[in-house]
Coordinates of C-alpha atoms in Angstrom, one line a residue:
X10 CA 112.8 137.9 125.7
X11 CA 110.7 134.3 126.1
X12 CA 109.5 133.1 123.1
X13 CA 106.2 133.1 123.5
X14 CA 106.0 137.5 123.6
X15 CA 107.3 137.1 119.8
X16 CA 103.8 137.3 118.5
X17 CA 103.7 141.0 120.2
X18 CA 107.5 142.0 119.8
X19 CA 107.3 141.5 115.9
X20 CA 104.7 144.7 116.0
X21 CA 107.1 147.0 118.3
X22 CA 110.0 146.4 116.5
X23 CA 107.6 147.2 113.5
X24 CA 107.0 150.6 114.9
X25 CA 110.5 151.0 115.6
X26 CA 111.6 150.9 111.9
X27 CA 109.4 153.2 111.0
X28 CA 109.9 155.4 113.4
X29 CA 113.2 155.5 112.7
X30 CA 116.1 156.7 115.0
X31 CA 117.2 154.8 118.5
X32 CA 113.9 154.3 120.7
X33 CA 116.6 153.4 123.3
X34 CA 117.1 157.1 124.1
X35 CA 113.8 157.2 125.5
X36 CA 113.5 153.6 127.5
X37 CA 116.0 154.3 130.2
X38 CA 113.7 155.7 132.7
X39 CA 109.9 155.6 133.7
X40 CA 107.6 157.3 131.4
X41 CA 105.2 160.1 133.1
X42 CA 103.4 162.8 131.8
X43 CA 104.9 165.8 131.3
X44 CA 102.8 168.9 132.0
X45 CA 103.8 173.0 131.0
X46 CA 101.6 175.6 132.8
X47 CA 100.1 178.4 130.6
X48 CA 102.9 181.0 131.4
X49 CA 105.7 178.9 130.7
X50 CA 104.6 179.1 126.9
X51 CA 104.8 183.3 126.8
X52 CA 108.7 183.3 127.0
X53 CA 107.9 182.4 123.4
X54 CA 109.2 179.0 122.0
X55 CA 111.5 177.9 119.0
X56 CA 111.1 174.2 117.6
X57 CA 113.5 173.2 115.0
X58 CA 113.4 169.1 113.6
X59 CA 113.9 167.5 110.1
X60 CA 111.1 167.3 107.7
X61 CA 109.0 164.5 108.3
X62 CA 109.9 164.1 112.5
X63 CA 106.4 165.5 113.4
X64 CA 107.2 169.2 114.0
X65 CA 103.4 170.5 112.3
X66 CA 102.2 167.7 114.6
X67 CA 103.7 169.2 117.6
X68 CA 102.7 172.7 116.6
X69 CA 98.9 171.3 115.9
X70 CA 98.8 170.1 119.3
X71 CA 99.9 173.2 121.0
X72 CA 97.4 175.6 118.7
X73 CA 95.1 173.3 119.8
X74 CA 95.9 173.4 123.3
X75 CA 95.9 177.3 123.4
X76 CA 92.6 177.5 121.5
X77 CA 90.8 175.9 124.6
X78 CA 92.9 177.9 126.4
X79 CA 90.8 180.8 125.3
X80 CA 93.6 182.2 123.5
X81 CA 93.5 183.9 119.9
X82 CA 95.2 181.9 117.2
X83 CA 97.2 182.8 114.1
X84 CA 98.6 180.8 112.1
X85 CA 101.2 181.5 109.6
X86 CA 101.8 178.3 107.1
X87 CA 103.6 178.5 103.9
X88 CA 102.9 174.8 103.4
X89 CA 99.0 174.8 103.7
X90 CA 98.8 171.6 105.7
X91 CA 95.4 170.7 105.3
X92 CA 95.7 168.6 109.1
X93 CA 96.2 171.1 110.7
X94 CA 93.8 173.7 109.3
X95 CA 91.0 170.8 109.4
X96 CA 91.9 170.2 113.0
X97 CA 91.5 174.2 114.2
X98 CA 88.7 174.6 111.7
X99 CA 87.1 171.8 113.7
X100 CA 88.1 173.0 117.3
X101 CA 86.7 176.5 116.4
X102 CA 83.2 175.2 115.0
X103 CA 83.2 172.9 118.3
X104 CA 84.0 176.2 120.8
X105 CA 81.6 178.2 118.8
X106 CA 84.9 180.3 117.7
X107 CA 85.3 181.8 114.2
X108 CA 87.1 180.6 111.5
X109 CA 89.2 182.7 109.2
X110 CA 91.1 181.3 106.1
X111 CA 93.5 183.4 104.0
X112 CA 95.3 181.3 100.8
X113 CA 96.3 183.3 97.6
X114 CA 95.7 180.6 95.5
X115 CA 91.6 180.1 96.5
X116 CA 90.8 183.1 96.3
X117 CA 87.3 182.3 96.5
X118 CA 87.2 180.9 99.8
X119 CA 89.4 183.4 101.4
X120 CA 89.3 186.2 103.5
X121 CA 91.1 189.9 103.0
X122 CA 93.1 190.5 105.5
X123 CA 93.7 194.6 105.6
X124 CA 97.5 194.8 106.6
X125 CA 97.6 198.9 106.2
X126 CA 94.4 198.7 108.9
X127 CA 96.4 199.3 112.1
X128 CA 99.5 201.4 112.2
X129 CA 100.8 204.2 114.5
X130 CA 102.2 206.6 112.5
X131 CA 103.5 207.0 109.2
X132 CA 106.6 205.4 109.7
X133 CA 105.1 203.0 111.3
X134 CA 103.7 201.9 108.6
X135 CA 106.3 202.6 106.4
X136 CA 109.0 201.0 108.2
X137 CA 106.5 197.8 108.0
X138 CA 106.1 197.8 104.2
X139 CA 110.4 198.6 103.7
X140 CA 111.1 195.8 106.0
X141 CA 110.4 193.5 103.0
X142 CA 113.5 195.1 101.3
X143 CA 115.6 196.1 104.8
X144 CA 118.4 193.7 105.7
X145 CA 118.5 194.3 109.6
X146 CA 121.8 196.1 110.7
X147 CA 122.2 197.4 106.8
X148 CA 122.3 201.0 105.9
X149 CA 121.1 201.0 102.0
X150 CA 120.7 204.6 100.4
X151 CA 118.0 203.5 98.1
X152 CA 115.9 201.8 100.7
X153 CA 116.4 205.7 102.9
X154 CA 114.8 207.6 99.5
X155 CA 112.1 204.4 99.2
X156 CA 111.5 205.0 102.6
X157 CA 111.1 208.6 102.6
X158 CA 109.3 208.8 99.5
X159 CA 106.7 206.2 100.5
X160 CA 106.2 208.1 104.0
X161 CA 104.8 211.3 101.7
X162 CA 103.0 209.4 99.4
X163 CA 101.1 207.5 102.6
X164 CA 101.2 211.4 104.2
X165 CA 99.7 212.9 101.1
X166 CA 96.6 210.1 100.3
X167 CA 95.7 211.4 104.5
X168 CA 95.4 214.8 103.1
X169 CA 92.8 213.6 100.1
X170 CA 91.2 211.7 102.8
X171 CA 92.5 208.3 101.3
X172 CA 92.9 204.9 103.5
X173 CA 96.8 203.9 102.6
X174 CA 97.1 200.8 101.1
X175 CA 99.7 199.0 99.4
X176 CA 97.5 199.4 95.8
X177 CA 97.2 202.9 96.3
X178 CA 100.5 203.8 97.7
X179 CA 101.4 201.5 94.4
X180 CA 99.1 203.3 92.2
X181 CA 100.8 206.8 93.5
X182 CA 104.3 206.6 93.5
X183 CA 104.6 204.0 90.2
X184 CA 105.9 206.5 87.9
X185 CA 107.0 210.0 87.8
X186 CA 103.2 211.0 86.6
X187 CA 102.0 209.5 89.1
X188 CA 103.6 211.7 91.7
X189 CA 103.1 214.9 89.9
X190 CA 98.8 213.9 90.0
X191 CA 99.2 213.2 93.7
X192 CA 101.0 216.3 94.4
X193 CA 98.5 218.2 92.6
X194 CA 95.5 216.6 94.7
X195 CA 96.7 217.1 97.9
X196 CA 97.8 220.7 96.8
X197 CA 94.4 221.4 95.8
X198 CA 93.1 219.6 99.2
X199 CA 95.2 221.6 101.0
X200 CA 95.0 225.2 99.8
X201 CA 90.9 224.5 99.8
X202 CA 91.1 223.9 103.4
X203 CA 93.4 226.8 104.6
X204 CA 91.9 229.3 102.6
X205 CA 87.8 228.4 102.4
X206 CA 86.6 225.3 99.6
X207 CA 84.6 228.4 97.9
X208 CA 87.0 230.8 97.4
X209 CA 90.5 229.0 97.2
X210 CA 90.5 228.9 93.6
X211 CA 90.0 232.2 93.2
X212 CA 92.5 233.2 95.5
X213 CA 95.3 231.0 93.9
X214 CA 94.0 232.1 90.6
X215 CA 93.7 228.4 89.4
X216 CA 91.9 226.5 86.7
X217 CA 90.9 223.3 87.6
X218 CA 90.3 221.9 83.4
X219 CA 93.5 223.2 82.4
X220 CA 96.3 220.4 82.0
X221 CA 98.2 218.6 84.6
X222 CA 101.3 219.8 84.1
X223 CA 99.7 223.5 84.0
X224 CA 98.0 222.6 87.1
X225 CA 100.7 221.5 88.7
X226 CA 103.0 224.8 87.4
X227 CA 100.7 227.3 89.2
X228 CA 99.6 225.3 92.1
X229 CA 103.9 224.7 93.0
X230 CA 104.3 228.7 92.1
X231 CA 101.8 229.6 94.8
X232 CA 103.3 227.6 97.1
X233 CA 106.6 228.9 96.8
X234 CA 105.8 232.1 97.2
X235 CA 103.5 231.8 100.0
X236 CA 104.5 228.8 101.7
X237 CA 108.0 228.0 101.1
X238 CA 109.4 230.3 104.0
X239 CA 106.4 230.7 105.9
X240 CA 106.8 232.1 109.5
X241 CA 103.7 232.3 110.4
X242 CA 101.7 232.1 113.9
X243 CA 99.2 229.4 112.5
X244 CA 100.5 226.1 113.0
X245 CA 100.5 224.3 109.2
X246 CA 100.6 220.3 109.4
X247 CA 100.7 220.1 105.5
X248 CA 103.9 222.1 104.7
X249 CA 106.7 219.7 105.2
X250 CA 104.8 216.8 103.0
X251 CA 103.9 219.3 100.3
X252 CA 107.0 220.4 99.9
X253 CA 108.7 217.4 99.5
X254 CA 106.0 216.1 96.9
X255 CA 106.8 219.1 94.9
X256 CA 110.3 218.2 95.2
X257 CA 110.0 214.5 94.0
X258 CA 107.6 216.0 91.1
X259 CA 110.6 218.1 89.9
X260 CA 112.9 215.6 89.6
X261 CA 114.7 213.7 87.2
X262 CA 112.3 210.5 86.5
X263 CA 115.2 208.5 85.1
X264 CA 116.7 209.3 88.3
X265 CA 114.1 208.6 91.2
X266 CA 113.1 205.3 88.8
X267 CA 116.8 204.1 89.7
X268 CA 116.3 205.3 93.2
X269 CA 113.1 203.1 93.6
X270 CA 114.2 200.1 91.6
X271 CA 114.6 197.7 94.7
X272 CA 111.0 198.3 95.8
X273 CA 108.7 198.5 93.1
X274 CA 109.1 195.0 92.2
X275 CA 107.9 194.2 95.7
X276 CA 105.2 196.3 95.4
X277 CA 104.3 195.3 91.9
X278 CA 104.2 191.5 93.1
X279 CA 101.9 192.6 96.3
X280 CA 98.9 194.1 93.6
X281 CA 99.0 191.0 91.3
X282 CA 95.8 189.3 91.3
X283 CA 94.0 187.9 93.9
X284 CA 96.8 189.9 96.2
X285 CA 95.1 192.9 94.7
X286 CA 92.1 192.2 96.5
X287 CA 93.1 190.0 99.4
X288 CA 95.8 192.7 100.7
X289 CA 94.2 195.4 99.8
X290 CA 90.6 195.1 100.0
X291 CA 87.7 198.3 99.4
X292 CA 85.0 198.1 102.0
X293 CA 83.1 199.6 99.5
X294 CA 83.6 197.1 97.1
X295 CA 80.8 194.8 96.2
X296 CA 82.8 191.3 96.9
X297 CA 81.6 189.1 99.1
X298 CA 84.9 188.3 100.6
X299 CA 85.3 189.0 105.0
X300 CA 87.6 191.8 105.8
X301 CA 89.3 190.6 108.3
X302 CA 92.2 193.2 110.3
X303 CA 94.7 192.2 113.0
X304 CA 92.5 194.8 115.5
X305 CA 89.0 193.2 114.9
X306 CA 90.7 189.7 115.2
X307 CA 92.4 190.4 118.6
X308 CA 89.1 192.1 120.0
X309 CA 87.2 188.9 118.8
X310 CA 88.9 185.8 119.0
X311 CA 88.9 183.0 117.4
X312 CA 91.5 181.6 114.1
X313 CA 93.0 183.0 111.2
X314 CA 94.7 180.6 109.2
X315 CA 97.2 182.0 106.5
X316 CA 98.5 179.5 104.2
X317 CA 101.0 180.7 101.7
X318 CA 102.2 178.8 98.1
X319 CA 105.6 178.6 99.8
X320 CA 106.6 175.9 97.3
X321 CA 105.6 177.6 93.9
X322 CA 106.0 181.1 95.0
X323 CA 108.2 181.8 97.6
X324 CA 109.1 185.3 97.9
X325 CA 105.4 186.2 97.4
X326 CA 105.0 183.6 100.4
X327 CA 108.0 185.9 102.1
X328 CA 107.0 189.3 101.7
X329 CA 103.4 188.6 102.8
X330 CA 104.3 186.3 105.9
X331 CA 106.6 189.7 106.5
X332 CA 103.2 192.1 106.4
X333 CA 101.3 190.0 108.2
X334 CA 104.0 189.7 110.6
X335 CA 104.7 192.9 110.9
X336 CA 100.7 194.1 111.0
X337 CA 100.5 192.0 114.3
X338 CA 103.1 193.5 116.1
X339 CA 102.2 197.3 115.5
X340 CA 98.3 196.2 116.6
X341 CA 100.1 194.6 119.5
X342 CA 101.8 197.8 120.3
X343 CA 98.3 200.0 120.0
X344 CA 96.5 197.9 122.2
X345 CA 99.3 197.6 125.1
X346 CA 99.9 201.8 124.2
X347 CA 95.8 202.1 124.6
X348 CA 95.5 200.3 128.2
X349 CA 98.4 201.9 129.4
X350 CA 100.0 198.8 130.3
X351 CA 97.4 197.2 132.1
X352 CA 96.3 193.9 129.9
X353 CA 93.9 192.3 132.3
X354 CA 91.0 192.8 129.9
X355 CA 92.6 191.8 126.7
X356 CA 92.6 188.1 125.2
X357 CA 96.2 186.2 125.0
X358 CA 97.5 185.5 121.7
X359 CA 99.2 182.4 120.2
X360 CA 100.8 183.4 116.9
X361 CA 102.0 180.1 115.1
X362 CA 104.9 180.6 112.3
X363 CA 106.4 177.9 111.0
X364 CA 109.4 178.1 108.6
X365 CA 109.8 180.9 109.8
X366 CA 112.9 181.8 108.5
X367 CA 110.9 183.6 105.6
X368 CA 109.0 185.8 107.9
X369 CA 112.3 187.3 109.8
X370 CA 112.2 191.1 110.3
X371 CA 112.6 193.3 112.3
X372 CA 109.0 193.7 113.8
X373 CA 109.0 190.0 114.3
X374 CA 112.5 190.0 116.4
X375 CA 110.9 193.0 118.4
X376 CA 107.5 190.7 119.0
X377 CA 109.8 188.2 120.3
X378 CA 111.3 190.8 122.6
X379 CA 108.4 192.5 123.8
X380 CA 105.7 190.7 123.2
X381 CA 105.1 189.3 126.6
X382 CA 103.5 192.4 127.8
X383 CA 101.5 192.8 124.9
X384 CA 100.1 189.2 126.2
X385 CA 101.4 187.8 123.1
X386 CA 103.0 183.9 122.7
X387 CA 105.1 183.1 119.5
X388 CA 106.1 179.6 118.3
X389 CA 108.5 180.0 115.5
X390 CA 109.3 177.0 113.6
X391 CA 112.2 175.8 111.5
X392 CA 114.1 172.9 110.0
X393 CA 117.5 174.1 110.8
X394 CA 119.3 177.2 112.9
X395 CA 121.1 177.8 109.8
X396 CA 117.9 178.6 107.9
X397 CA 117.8 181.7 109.8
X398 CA 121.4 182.3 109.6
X399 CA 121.0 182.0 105.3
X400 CA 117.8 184.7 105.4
X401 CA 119.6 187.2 108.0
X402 CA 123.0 186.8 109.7
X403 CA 124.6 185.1 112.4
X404 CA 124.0 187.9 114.6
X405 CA 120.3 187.5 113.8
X406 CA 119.7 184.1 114.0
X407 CA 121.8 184.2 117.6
X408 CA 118.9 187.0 119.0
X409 CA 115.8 184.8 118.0
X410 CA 117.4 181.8 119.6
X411 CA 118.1 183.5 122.3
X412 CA 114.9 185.3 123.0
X413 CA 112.8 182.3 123.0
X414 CA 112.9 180.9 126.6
X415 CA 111.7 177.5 125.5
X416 CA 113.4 175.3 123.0
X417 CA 111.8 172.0 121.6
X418 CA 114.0 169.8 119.6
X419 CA 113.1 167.3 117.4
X420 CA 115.4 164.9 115.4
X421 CA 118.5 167.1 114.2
X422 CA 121.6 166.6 111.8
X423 CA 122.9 170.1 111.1
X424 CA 125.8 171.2 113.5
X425 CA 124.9 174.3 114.1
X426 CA 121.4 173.2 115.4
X427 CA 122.9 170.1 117.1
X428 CA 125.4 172.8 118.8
X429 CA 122.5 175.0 120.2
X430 CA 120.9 171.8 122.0
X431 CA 124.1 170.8 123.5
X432 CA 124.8 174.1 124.5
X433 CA 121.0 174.5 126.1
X434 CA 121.3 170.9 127.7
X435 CA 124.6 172.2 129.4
X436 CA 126.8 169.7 131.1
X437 CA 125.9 166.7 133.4
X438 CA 128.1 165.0 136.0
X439 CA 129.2 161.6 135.4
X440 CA 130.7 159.2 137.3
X441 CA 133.4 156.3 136.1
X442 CA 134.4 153.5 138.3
X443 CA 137.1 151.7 137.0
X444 CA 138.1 148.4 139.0
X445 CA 141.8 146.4 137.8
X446 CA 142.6 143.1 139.3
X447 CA 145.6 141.7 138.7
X448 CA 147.3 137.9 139.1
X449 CA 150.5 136.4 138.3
X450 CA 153.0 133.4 139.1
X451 CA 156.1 131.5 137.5
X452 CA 156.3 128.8 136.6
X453 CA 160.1 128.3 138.5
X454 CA 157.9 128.8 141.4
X455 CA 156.0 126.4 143.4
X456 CA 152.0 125.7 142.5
X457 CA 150.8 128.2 145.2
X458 CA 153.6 131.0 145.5
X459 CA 151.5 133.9 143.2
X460 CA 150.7 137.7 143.7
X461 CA 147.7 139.3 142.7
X462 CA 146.1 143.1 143.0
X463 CA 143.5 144.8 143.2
X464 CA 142.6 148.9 142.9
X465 CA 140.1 150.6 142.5
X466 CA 139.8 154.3 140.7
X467 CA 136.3 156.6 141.5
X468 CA 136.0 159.7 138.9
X469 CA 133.7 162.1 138.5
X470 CA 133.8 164.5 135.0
X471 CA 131.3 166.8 133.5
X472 CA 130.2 165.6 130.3
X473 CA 127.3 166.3 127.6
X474 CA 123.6 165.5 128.8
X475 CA 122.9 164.8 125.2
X476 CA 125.7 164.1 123.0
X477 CA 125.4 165.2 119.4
X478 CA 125.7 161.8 117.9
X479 CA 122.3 160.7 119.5
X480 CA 120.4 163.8 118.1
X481 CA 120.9 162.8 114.7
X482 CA 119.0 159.1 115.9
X483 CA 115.8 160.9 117.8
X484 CA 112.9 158.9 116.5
X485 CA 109.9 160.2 114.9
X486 CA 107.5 162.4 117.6
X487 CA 110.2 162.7 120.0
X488 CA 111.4 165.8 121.4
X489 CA 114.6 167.0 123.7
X490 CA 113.3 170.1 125.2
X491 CA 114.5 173.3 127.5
X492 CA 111.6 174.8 129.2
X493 CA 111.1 178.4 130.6
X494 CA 110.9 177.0 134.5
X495 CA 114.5 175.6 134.0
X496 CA 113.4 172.0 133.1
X497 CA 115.0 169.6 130.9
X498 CA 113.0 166.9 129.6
X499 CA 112.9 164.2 127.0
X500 CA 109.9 163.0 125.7
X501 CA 106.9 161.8 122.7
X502 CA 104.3 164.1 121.6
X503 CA 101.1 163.1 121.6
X504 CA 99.0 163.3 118.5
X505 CA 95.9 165.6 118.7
X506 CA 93.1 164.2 116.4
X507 CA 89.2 165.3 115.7
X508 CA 87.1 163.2 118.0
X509 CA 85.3 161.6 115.0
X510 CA 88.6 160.2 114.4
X511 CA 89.5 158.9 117.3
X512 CA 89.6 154.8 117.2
X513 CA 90.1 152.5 120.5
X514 CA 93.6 151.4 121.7
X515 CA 95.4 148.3 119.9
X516 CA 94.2 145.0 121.5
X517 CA 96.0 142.5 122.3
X518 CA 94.5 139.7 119.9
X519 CA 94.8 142.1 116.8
X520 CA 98.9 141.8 118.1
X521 CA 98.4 138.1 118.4
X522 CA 96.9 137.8 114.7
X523 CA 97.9 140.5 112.6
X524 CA 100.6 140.6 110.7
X525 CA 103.4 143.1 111.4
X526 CA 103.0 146.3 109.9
X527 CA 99.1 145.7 109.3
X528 CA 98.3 147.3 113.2
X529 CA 98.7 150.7 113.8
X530 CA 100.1 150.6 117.5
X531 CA 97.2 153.2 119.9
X532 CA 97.0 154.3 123.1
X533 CA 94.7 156.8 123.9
X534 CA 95.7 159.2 126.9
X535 CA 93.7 158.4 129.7
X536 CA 92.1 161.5 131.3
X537 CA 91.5 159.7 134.7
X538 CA 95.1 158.6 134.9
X539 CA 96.3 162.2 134.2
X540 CA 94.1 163.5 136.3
X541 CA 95.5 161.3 139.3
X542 CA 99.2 162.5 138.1
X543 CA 97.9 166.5 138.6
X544 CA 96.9 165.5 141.8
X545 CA 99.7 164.3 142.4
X546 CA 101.5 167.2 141.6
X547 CA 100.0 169.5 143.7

């Protein structure tokens, strides 16, 4: 390079270092803008990078991008990057767009978000609040008697006309007592509706000051004898739950506390407080805190951003990215279930997880699956594929990987990830020419007796497109990336900041006078020039 571009190079190669990697991957052909259409990003998309390569910066620009796409956003981040909820929070005031924040540990300035609000059935929901102690593909006989004893407990609080949540399903099933005072309320709920609220007492022959255990004697009695073979022409929704309350009351406590001892610590971590009232919030309770539920949110728009203490507390961080997870994919199924399949009405959704290796379940791998025709986009982020091999299995981490249709890459240096970009990449053709000349003469000979050859060998083999070596040396903001539409691209991500922010492009004196490292390198896109290139296009 001539001497006198030295003043400018010194600032480039500035950049380079700090942007570590080879910036020689991405100078051997002409650089063009590189535009996705709206579609391509609901085959859902996986992003996987080091820390520090610019992967929230990526995932900032695209929530960014959907949000003026009209879409809903969620966000699930366990690191709280403040960025990244300043930047939506800003989008959102600019669109006129609500802004919801959920964080545990600011209690004050969050919202509740009601995770029991939406479900379809009882196992629905209790399939959603077991997944926190389910290993996908594992049968566990403690987790089939949590199961079934949190589906009556949920069953019995409908009968007393209770909204399930996780405090009061907590607050019901916590000890043996606490089963045996449930059973008796929806036993007295029960009998009062079959048989008249004025008279049921005296039917039963019942006293309603006498002791629990007394009142929970003669209310079980009656129901053996009249209920406990019942045949019936009147249809009776109650029996089956009753029964097995009664059951669960007459049984050993020592026993069903060794049956429930994997879940109750779950439970007892969800009702700590501020998860108390953040997870399971009372509309009828005088805070000042939002309700906010996955059905209001979908119906009107707008952000919820959930950060998590990830670092100090992860398995709380876990099980409620879990919830949450699973909350949004049983209001996804309501709302497809309620339109019959026709979605023309309802708002797309962009749902934003990253590391989200701590949110894998099994409603989450079904989202990914079905999601499309709920109109739902995910863009699950990760540091490694064998994060997601560590919190499930191999079998696991092989279905999410392959049910995302787009795959962005960042810099990489675990082998199984480096593997999985290779293997997306696929093959390339590449040709070798290899030319030989040859010369030689004696010296017994005269001056100009010599031979001499030439040949020439063409090959053609199938090698790597991107060889594993140069995705450990991807700079900063770079990305290798397979795309739904079948394209294969290489290229920098642009960096999405608040307009306030936004400073004019690097001039050429400050190069000439600066020091190196004193100039931040900038050039703003150029919407005219883009605009040309979309013309261009079509």
């Amino acid at each position: 390079m001539p001497f006198v571009f030295n003043p400018i190079k010194r600032h480039f190669d500035a950049m380079a270092r700090k942007m570590g990697g080879s910036n020689a991957i991405f100078a051997v052909e002409r650089r063009e803008p590189i535009f996705v259409t709206e579609d391509n990003w609901f085959g859902h998309t996986l992003i996987t990078g080091n820390v520090g390569t610019g992967k929230t910066v990526l995932q900032r620009l695209l929530s960014i991008s959907m949000l003026h796409l009209g879409h809903v956003v969620v966000v699930i981040d366990p690191k709280n990057d403040a960025e990244w909820r300043e930047s939506l929070m800003e989008e959102a005031k600019t669109l006129g767009l609500p802004f919801y924040k959920f964080h545990p540990g600011q209690p004050a300035s969050s919202v509740c978000i009601d995770v029991c609000n939406t479900y379809t059935n009882v196992s629905d929901l209790t399939s959603r609040l077991l997944s926190l102690v389910t290993v996908p593909g594992e049968v566990n006989p403690f987790v089939q008697y949590a199961k079934a004893l949190v589906s009556n407990v949920i069953s019995g609080l409908s009968y007393i006309e209770k909204k399930p949540s996780i405090y009061l399903i907590h607050k019901n099933m916590k000890s043996h007592m606490s089963i045996v005072n449930l059973t008796v309320k929806v036993m007295e709920s029960c009998y009062a509706r079959y048989y008249g609220y004025d008279v049921w007492t005296e039917k039963v022959k019942y006293v309603a000051n006498e002791t629990l255990p007394v009142r929970f004697k003669r209310l079980a009695e009656w129901f053996t004898a009249h209920f406990m073979n019942y045949e019936g022409s009147e249809q009776i929704d109650w029996l089956d739950t009753v029964s097995q309350l009664i059951d669960y009351s007459m049984s050993d406590p020592e026993h069903m506390a060794k049956m429930t001892a994997g879940i109750m610590p779950v439970f007892d971590m969800l009702i700590e407080k501020p998860l108390n009232e953040l997870l399971s919030p009372n509309p009828n309770s005088v805070s000042s805190r939002e309700i906010v539920t996955s059905e209001g949110m979908f119906s009107t728009g707008g952000v919820l951003y959930i950060s998590l203490d990830g670092l100090s507390n992860p398995d709380t961080a876990a099980a409620i990215s879990q919830l949450i997870m699973s909350d949004l994919t049983s209001c996804a199924g309501s709302r497809y279930n309620a339109q019959d399949g026709d979605m023309s009405a309802n708002s797309r959704i962009s749902i934003f997880v990253d590391e989200a290796h701590s949110a894998i379940n099994n409603p989450m791998i079904n989202l990914l699956a079905q999601g499309r025709a709920a109109k739902i986009a995910l863009f699950i982020c990760t540091q490694t594929i064998s994060d997601f091999i560590a919190a499930a299995s191999v079998e696991t981490a092989n279905r999410i990987t392959g049910l995302c249709n787009n795959y962005i890459s960042l810099r990489v240096n675990d082998t199984p990830t480096q593997t999985l970009v290779v293997e997306n990449f696929g093959k390339s053709a590449i040709s070798t020419n290899m030319v030989t000349y040859t010369t030689g003469s004696e010296t017994s000979l005269p001056h100009n007796n010599f031979s001499g050859s030439i040949s020439e060998r063409k090959q053609t083999t199938l090698e790597e497109s991107i060889p594993k070596d140069l995705l450990g040396q991807v700079p900063m903001f770079h990305i290798v990336a397979r795309l739904q539409d079948g394209r294969k691209v290489v290229g920098q991500i642009p960096i999405a900041v608040a307009e306030k922010q936004m400073k004019p492009n690097t001039t050429l004196s400050e190069m000439l006078f600066k020091k190196a490292g004193k100039v931040t390198l900038r050039q703003n896109l150029d919407i005219k020039n883009l605009n040309k290139f979309l013309r261009k296009l079509h």
